[in-house]
N, CA and C of each residue as an Amber inpcrd file, in Angstrom:
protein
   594
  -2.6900000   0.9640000 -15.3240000  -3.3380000   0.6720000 -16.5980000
  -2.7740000   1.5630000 -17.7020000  -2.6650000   2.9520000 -17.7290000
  -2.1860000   3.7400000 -18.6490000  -0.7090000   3.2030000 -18.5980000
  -0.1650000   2.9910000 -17.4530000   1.4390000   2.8840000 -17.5560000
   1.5030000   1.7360000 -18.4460000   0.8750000   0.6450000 -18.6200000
   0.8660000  -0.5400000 -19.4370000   0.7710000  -0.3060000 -20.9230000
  -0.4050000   0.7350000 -20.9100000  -0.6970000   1.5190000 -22.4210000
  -0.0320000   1.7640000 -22.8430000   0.9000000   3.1150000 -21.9820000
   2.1010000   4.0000000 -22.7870000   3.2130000   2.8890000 -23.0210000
   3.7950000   1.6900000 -22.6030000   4.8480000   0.9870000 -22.8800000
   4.2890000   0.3750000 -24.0650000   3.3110000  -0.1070000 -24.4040000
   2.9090000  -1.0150000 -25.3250000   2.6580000  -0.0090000 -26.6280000
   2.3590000   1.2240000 -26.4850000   2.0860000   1.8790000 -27.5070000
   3.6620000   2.6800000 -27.7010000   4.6010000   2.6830000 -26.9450000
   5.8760000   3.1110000 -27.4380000   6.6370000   2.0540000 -28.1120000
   6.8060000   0.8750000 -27.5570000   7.0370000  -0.5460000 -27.8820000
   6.8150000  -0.8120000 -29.5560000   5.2720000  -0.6300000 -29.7310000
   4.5880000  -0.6840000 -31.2560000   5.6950000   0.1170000 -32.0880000
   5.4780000   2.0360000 -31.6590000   6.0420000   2.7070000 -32.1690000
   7.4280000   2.3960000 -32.7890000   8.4700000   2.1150000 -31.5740000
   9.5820000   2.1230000 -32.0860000   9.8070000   0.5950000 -33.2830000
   9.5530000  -0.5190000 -32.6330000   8.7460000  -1.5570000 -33.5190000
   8.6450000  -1.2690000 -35.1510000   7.6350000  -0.2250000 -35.3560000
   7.3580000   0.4510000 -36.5240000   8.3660000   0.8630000 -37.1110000
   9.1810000   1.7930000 -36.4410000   9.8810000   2.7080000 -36.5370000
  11.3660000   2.1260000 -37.2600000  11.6990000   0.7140000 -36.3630000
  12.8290000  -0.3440000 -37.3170000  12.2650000  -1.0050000 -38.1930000
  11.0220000  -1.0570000 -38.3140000  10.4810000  -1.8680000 -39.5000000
  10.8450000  -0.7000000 -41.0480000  10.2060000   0.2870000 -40.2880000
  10.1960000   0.9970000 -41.9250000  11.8680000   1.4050000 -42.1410000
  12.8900000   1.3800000 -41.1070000  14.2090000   1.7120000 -41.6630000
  14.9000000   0.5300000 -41.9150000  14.0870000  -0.4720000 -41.5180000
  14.8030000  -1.8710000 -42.2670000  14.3360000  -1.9930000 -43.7160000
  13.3050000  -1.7590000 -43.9150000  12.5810000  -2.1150000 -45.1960000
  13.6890000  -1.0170000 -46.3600000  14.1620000   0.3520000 -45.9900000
  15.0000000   1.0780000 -46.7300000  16.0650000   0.1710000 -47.0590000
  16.5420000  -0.3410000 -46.1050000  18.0330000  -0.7600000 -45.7250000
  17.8770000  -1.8550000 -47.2540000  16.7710000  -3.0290000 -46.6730000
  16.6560000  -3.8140000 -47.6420000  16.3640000  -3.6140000 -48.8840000
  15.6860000  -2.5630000 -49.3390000  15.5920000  -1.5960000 -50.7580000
  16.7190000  -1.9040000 -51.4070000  18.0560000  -1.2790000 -50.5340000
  19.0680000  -0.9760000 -51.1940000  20.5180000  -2.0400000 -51.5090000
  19.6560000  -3.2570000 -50.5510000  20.5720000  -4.2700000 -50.2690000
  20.3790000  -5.3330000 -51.1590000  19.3270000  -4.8760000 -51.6120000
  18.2930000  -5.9150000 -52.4050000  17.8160000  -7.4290000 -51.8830000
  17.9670000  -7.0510000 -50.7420000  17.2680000  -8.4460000 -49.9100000
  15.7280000  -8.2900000 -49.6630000  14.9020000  -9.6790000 -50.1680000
  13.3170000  -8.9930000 -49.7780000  12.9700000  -8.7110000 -47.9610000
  11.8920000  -7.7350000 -48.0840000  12.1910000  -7.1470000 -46.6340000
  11.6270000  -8.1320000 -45.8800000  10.8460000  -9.3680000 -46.6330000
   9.9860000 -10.5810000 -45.5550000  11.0730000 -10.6500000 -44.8750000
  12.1290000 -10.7010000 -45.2210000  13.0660000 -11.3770000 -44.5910000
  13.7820000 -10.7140000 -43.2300000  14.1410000  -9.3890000 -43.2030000
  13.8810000  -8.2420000 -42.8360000  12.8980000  -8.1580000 -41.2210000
  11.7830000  -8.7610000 -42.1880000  10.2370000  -8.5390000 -40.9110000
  10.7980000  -9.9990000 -40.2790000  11.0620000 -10.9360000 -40.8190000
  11.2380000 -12.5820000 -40.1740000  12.2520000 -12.5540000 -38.8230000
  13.2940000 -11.8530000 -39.3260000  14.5430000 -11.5230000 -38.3170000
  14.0270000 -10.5600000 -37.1650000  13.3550000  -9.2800000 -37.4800000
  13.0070000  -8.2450000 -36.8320000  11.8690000  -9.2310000 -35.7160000
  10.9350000 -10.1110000 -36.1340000  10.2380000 -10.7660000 -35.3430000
  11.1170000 -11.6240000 -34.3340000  12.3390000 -12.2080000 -34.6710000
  13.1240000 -13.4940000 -34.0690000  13.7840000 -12.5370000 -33.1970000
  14.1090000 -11.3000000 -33.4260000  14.7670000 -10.8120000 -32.2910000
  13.8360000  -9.9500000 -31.3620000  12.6520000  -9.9000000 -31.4840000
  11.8380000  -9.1240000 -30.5470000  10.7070000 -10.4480000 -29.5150000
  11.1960000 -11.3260000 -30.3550000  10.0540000 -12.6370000 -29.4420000
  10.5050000 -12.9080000 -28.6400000  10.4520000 -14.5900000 -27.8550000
  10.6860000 -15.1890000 -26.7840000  12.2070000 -15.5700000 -27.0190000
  12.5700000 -15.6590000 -28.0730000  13.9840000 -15.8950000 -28.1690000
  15.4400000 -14.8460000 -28.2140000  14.4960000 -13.2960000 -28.2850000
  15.4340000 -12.6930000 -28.0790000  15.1030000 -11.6520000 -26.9960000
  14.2500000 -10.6420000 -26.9020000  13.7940000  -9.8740000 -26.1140000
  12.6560000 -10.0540000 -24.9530000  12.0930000 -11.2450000 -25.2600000
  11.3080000 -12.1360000 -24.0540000   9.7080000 -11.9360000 -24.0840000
   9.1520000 -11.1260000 -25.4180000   7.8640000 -10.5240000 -25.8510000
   7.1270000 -11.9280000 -26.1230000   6.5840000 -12.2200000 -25.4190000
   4.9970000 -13.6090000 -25.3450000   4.2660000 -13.1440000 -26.1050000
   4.2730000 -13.9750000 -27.0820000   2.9660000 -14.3000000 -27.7770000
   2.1130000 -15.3310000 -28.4380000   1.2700000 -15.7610000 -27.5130000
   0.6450000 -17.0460000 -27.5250000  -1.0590000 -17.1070000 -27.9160000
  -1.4020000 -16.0760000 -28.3930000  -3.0230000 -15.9630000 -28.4920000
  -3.1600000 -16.3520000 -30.5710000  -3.3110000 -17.9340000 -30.3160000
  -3.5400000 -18.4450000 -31.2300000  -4.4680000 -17.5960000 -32.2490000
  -6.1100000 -17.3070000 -31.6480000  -7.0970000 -17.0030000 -32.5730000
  -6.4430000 -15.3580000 -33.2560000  -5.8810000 -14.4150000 -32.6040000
  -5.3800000 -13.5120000 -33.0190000  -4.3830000 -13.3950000 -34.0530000
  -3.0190000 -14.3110000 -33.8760000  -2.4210000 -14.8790000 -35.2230000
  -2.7360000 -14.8100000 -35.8990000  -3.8090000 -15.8380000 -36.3980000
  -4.7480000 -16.3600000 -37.2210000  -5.5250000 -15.5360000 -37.6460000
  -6.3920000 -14.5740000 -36.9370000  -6.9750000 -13.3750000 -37.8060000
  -5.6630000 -12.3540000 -38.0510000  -4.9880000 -12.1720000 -37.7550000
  -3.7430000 -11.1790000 -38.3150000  -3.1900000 -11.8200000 -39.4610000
  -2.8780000 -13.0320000 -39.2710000  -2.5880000 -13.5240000 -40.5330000
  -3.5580000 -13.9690000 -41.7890000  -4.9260000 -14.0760000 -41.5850000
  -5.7450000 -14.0790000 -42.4470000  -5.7430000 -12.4820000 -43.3590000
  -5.7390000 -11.4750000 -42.5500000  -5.9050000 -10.1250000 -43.1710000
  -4.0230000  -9.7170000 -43.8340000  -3.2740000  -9.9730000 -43.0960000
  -1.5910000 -10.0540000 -44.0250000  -1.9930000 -10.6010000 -45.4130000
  -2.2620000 -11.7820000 -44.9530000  -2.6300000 -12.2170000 -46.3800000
  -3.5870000 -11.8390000 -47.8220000  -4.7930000 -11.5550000 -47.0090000
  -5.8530000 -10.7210000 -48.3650000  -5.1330000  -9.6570000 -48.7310000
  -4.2440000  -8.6740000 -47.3890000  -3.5860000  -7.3130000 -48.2000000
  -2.3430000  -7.6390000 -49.2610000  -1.5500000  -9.1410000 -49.0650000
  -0.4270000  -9.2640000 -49.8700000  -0.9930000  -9.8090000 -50.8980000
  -2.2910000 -10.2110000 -51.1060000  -2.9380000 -10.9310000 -52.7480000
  -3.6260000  -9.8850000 -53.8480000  -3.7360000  -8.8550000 -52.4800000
  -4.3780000  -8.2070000 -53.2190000  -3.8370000  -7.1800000 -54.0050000
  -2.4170000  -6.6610000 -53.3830000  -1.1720000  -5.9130000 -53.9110000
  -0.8510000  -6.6570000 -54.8330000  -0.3770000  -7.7810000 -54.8070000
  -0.2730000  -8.6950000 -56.0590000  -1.0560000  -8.9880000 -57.0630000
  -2.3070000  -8.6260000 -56.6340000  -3.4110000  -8.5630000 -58.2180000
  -3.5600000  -7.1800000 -58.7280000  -3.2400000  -6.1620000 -57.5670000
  -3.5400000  -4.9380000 -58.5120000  -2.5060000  -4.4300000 -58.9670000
  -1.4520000  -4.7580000 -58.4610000  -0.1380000  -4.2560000 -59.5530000
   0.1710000  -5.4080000 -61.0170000  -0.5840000  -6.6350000 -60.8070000
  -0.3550000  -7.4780000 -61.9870000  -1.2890000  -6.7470000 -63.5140000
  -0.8210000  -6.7820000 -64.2640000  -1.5850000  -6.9160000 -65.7860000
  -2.0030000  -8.0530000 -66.4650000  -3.4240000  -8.1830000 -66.5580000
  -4.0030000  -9.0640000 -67.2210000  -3.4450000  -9.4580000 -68.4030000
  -3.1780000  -8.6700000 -69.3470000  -2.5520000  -8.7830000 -70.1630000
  -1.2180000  -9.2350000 -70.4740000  -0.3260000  -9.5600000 -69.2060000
   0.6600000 -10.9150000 -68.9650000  -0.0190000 -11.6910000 -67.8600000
  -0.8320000 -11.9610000 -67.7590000  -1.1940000 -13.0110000 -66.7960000
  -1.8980000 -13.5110000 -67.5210000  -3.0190000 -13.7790000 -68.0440000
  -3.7020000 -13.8640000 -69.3390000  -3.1340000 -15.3890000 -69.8410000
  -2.4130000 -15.5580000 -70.7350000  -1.5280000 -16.2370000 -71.3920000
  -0.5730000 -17.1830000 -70.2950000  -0.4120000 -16.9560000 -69.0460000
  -0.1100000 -18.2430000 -68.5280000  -0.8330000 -18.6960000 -67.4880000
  -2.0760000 -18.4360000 -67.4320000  -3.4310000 -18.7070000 -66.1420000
  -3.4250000 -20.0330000 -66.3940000  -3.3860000 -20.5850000 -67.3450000
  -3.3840000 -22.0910000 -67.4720000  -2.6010000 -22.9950000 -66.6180000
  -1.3650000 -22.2920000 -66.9180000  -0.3910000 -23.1970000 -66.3490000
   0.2020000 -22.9490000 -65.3990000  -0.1170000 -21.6910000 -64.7970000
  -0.4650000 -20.9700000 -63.3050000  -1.3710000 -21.7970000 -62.3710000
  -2.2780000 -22.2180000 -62.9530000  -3.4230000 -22.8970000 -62.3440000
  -2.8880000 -24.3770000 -62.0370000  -2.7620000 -24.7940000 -63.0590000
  -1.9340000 -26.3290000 -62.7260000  -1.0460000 -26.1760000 -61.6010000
  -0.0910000 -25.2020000 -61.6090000   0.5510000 -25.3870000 -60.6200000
  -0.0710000 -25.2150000 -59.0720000  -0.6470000 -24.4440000 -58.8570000
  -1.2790000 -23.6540000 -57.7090000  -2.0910000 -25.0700000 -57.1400000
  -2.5030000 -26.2160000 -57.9280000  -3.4790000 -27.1660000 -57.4090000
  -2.3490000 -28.4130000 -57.7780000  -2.2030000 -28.5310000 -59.0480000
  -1.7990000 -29.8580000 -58.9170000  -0.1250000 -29.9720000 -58.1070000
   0.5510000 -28.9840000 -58.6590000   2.1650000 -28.9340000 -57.8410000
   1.9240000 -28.6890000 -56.3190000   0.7160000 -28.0330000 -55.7170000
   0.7070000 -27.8480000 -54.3890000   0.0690000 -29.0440000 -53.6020000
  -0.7020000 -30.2150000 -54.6490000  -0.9820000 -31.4230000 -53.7740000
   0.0400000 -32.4660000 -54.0610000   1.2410000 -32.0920000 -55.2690000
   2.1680000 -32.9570000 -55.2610000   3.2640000 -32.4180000 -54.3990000
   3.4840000 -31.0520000 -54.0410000   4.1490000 -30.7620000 -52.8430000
   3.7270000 -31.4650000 -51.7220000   2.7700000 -31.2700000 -51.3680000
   1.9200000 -32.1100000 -49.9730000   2.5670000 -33.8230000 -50.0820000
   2.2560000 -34.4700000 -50.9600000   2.1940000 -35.8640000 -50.9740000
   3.7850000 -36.3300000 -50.7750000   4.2680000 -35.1860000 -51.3280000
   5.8190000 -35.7730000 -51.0850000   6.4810000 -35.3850000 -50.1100000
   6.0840000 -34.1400000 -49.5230000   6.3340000 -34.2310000 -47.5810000
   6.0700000 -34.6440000 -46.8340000   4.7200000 -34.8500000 -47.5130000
   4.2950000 -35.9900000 -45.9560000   4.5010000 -37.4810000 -46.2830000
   5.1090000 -37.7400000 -47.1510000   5.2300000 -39.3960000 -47.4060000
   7.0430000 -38.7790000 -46.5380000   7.7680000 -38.1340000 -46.9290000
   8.8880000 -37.6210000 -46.4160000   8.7720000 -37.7870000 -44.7610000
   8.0960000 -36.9280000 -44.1770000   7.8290000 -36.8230000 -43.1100000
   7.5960000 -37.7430000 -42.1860000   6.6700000 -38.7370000 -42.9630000
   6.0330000 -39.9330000 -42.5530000   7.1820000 -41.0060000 -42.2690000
   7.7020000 -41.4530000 -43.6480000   8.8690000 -42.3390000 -43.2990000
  10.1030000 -41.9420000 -42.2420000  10.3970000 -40.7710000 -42.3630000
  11.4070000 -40.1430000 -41.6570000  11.7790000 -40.0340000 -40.3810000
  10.7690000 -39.0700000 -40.5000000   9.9250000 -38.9630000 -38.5600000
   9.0710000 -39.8310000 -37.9310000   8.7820000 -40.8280000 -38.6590000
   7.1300000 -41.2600000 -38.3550000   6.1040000 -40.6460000 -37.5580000
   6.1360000 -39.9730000 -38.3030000   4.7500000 -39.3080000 -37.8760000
   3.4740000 -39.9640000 -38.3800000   1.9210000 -39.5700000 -37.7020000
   1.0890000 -40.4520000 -38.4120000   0.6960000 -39.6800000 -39.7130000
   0.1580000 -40.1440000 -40.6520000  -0.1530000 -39.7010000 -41.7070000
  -0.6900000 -38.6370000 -41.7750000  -1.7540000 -37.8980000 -41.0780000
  -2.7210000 -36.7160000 -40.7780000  -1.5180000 -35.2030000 -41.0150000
  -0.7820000 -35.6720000 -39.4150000   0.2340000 -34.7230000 -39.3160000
   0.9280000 -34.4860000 -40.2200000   1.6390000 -35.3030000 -40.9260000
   2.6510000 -35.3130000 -41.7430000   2.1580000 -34.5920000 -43.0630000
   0.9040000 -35.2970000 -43.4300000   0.4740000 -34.4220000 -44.6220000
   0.0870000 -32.8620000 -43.9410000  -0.1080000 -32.4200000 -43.0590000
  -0.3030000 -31.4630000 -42.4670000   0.5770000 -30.5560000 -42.5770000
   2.1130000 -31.1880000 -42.2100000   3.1680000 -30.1980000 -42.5530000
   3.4380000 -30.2200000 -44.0570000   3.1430000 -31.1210000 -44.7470000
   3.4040000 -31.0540000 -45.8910000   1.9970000 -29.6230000 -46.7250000
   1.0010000 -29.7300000 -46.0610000   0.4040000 -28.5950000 -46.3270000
   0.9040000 -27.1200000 -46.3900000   1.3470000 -27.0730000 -44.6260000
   1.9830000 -25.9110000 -44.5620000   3.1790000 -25.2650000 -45.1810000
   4.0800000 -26.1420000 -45.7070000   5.7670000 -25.9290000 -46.0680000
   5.1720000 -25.8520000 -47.9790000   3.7100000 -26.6410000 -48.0960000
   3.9760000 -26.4910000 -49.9550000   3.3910000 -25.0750000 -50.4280000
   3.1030000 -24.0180000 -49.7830000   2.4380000 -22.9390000 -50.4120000
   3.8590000 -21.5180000 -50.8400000   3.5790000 -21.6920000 -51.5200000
   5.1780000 -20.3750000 -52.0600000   4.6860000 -19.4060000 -51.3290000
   5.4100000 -18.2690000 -50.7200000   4.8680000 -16.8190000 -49.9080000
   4.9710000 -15.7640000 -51.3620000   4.0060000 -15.4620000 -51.1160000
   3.3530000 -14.3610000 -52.3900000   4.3040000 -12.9380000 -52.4610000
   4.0230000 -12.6670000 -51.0750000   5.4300000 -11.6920000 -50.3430000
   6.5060000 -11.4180000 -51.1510000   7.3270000 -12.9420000 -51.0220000
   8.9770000 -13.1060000 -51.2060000   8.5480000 -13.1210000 -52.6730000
   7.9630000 -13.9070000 -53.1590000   7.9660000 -13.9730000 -54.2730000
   7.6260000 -12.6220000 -55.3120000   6.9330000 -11.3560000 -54.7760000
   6.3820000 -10.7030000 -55.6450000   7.0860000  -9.9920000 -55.4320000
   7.7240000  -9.8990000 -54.2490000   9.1910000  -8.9680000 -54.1850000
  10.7590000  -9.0770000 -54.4990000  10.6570000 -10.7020000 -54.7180000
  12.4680000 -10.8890000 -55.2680000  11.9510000 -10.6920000 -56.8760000
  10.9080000 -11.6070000 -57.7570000  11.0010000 -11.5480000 -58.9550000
  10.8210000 -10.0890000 -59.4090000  10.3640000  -9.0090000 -59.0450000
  10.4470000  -7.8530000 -59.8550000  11.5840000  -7.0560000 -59.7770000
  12.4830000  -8.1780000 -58.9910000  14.2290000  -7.2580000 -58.9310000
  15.0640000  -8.1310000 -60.1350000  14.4210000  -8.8340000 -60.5770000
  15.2810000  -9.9940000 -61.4380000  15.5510000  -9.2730000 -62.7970000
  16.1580000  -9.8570000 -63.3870000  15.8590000  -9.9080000 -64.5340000
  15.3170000 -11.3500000 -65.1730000  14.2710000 -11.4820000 -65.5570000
  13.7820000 -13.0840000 -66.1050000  12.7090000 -12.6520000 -67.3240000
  12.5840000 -13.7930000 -67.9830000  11.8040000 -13.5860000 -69.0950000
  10.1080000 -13.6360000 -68.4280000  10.0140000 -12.6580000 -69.1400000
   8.3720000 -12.1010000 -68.5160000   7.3790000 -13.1890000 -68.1120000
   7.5810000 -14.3840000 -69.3600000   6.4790000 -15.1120000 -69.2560000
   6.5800000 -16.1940000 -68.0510000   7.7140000 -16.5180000 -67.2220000
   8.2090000 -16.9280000 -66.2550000   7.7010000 -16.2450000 -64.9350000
   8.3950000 -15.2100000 -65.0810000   7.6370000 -13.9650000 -64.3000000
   6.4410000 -14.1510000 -63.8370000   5.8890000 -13.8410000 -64.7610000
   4.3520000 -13.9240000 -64.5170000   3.5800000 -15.2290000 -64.4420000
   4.0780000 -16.4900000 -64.5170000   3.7780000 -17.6460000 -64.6430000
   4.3120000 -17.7020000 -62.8310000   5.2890000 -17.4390000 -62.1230000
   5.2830000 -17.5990000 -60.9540000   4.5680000 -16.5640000 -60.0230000
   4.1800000 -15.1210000 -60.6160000   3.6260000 -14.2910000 -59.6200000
   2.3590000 -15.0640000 -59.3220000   1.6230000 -15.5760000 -60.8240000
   0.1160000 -15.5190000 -60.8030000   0.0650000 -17.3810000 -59.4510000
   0.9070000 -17.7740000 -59.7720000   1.1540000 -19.1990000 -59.0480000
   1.0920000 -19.1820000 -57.4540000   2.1300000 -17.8500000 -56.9570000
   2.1490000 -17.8880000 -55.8090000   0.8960000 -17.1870000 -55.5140000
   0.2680000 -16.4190000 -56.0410000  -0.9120000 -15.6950000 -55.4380000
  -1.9170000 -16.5760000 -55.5610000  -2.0900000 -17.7980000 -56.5030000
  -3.4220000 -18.6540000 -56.5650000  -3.1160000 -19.7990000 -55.5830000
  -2.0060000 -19.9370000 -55.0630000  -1.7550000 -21.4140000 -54.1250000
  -2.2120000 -21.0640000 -52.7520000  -2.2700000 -19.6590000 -53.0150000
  -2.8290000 -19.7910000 -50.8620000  -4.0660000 -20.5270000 -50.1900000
  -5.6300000 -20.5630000 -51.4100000  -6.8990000 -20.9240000 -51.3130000
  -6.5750000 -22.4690000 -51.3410000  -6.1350000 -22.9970000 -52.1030000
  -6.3100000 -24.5250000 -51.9420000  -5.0670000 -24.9310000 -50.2570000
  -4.2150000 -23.6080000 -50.1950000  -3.2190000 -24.1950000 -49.0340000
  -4.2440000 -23.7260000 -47.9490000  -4.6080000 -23.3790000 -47.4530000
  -5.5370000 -22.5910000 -46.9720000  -6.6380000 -23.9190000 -46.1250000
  -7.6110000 -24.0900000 -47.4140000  -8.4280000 -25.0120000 -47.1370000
  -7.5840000 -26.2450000 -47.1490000  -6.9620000 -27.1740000 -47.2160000
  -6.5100000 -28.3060000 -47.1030000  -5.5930000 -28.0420000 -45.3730000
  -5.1000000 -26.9020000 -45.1440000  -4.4410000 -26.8780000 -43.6790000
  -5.5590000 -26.7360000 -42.5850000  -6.6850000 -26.3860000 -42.8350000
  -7.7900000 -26.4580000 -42.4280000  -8.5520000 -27.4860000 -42.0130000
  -9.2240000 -27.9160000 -43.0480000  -9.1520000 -29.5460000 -43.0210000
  -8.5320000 -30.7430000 -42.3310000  -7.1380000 -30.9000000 -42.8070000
  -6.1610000 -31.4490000 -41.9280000  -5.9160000 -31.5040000 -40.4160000
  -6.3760000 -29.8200000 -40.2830000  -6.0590000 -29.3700000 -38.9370000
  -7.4020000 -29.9310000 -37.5290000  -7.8340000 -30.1890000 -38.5900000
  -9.6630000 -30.4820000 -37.7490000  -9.6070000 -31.8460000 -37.6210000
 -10.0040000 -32.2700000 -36.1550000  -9.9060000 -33.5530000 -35.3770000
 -11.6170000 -34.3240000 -36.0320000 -12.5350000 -33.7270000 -35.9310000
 -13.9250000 -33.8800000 -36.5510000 -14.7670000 -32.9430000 -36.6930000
 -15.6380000 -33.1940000 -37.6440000 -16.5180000 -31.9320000 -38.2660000
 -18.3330000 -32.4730000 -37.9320000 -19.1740000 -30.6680000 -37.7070000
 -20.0150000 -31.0740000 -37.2510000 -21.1950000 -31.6470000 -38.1000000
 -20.4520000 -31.5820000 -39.0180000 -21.4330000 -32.3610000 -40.6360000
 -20.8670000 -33.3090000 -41.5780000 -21.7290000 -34.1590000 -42.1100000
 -20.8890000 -34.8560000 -42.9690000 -20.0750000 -34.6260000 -43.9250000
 -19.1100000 -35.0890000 -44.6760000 -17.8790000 -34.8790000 -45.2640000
 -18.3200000 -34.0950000 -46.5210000 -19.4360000 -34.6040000 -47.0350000
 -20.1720000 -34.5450000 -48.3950000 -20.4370000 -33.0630000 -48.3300000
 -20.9050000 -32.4660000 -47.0140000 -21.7190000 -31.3360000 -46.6880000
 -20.3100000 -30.3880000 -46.4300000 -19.5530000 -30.5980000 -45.9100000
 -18.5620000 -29.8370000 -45.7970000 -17.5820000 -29.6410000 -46.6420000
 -17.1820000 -30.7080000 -47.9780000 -17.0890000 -30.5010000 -49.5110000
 -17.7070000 -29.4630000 -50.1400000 -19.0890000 -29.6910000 -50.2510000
 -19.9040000 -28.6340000 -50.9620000 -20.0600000 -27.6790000 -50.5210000
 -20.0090000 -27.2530000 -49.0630000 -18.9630000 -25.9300000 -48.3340000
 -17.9220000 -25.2780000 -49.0440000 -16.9830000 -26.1630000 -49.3300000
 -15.4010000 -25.6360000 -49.9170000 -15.7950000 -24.9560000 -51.1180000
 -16.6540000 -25.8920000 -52.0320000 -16.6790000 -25.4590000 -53.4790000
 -17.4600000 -24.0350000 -53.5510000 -18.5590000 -24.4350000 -52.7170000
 -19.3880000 -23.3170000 -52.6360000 -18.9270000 -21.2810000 -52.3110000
 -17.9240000 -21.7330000 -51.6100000 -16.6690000 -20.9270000 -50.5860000
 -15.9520000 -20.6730000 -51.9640000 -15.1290000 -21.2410000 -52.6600000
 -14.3080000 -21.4800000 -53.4310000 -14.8610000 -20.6440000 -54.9450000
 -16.6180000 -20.9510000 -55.0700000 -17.4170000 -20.3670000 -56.5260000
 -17.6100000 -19.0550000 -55.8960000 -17.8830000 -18.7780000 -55.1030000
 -18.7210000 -17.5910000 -54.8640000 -17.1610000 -16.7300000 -54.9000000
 -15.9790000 -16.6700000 -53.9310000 -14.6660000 -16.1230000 -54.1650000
 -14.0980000 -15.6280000 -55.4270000 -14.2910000 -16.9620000 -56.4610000
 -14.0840000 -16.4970000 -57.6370000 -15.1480000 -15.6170000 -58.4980000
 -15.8110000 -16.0640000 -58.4970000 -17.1520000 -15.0320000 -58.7420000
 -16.8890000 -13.3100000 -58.4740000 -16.9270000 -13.1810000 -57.2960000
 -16.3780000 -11.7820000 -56.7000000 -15.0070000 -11.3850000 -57.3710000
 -14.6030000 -12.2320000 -57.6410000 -13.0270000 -11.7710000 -58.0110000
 -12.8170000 -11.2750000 -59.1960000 -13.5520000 -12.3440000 -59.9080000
 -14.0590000 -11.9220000 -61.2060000 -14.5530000 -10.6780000 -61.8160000
């Protein structure tokens, strides 16, 4: 039992240990380090070093909390005072470009692959949300006009909630309440979030 411990807790360590000297590397290379962590994962999984990992619900809470910590780095290093002035059209995008992303992958998908419609808009869920990550880390190496800038930071950080709930949705075979009731769920989910945020 300890012998299992000490491998898994040296494993982590060194793990750690190329993460944070990759993340330098990429500093200086100017590549964002997602990219960095993406590779560092492809060569430590089933495809390169033979590390299983199959515990769906864990993902899923690891990746629920990745995510609140990368929105939330992204709201507290943003200034209201350039975000402000393009929330408008930040917003449009985050809802309306992320259900016209959806509609046009999965009509893509659909004809292509034939897949049935569910699925297809499904992947079209998953592939339309920008990563907040890449994004909050290539644009502050750019040079671009601010209001751009900030018209895509505030975009990628507001598209995760509607990608979020619609991959959700999608993902669910049937629900234990009616549709109506589980709508006024979302919104309810959706007011109270902003509320707090606020």
């Amino acid at each position: 039992m300890t012998r299992g411990l000490d491998i898994a807790l040296l494993l982590g360590a060194a793990v750690l240990l190329v993460a944070v000297g990759a993340v330098r590397l990429s500093t200086r290379l100017g590549v964002p380090s997602l990219l960095v962590y993406l590779a560092l994962g492809v060569a430590i999984g089933e495809g390169g070093l033979g590390i299983r990992f199959d515990d769906v619900e864990l993902t899923r809470t690891l990746g629920f909390c990745a995510l609140i910590v990368i929105i939330a780095e992204g709201g507290l290093t943003a200034r209201w005072t350039t975000l402000r002035p393009v929330l408008g059209l930040a917003s449009a995008l985050s809802t309306v470009g992320v259900i016209v992303s959806i509609v046009v992958v999965g009509v893509a998908v659909h004809l292509l692959l034939g897949l049935d419609w569910r699925l297809a808009l499904l992947y079209g869920a998953v592939l339309s949300s920008t990563d907040a990550a890449a994004v909050f880390a290539t644009l502050r190496r750019l040079r671009l006009p601010p209001r751009l800038v900030a018209t895509l930071e505030a975009e990628s950080g507001m598209n995760d909630a509607p990608v979020v709930l619609l991959v959700v949705l999608l993902s669910h075979r049937g629900f234990s309440h009616p549709w109506w009731y589980e709508a006024a769920l979302v919104c309810y989910e959706l007011g109270v979030g902003a509320a707090v945020g606020v």
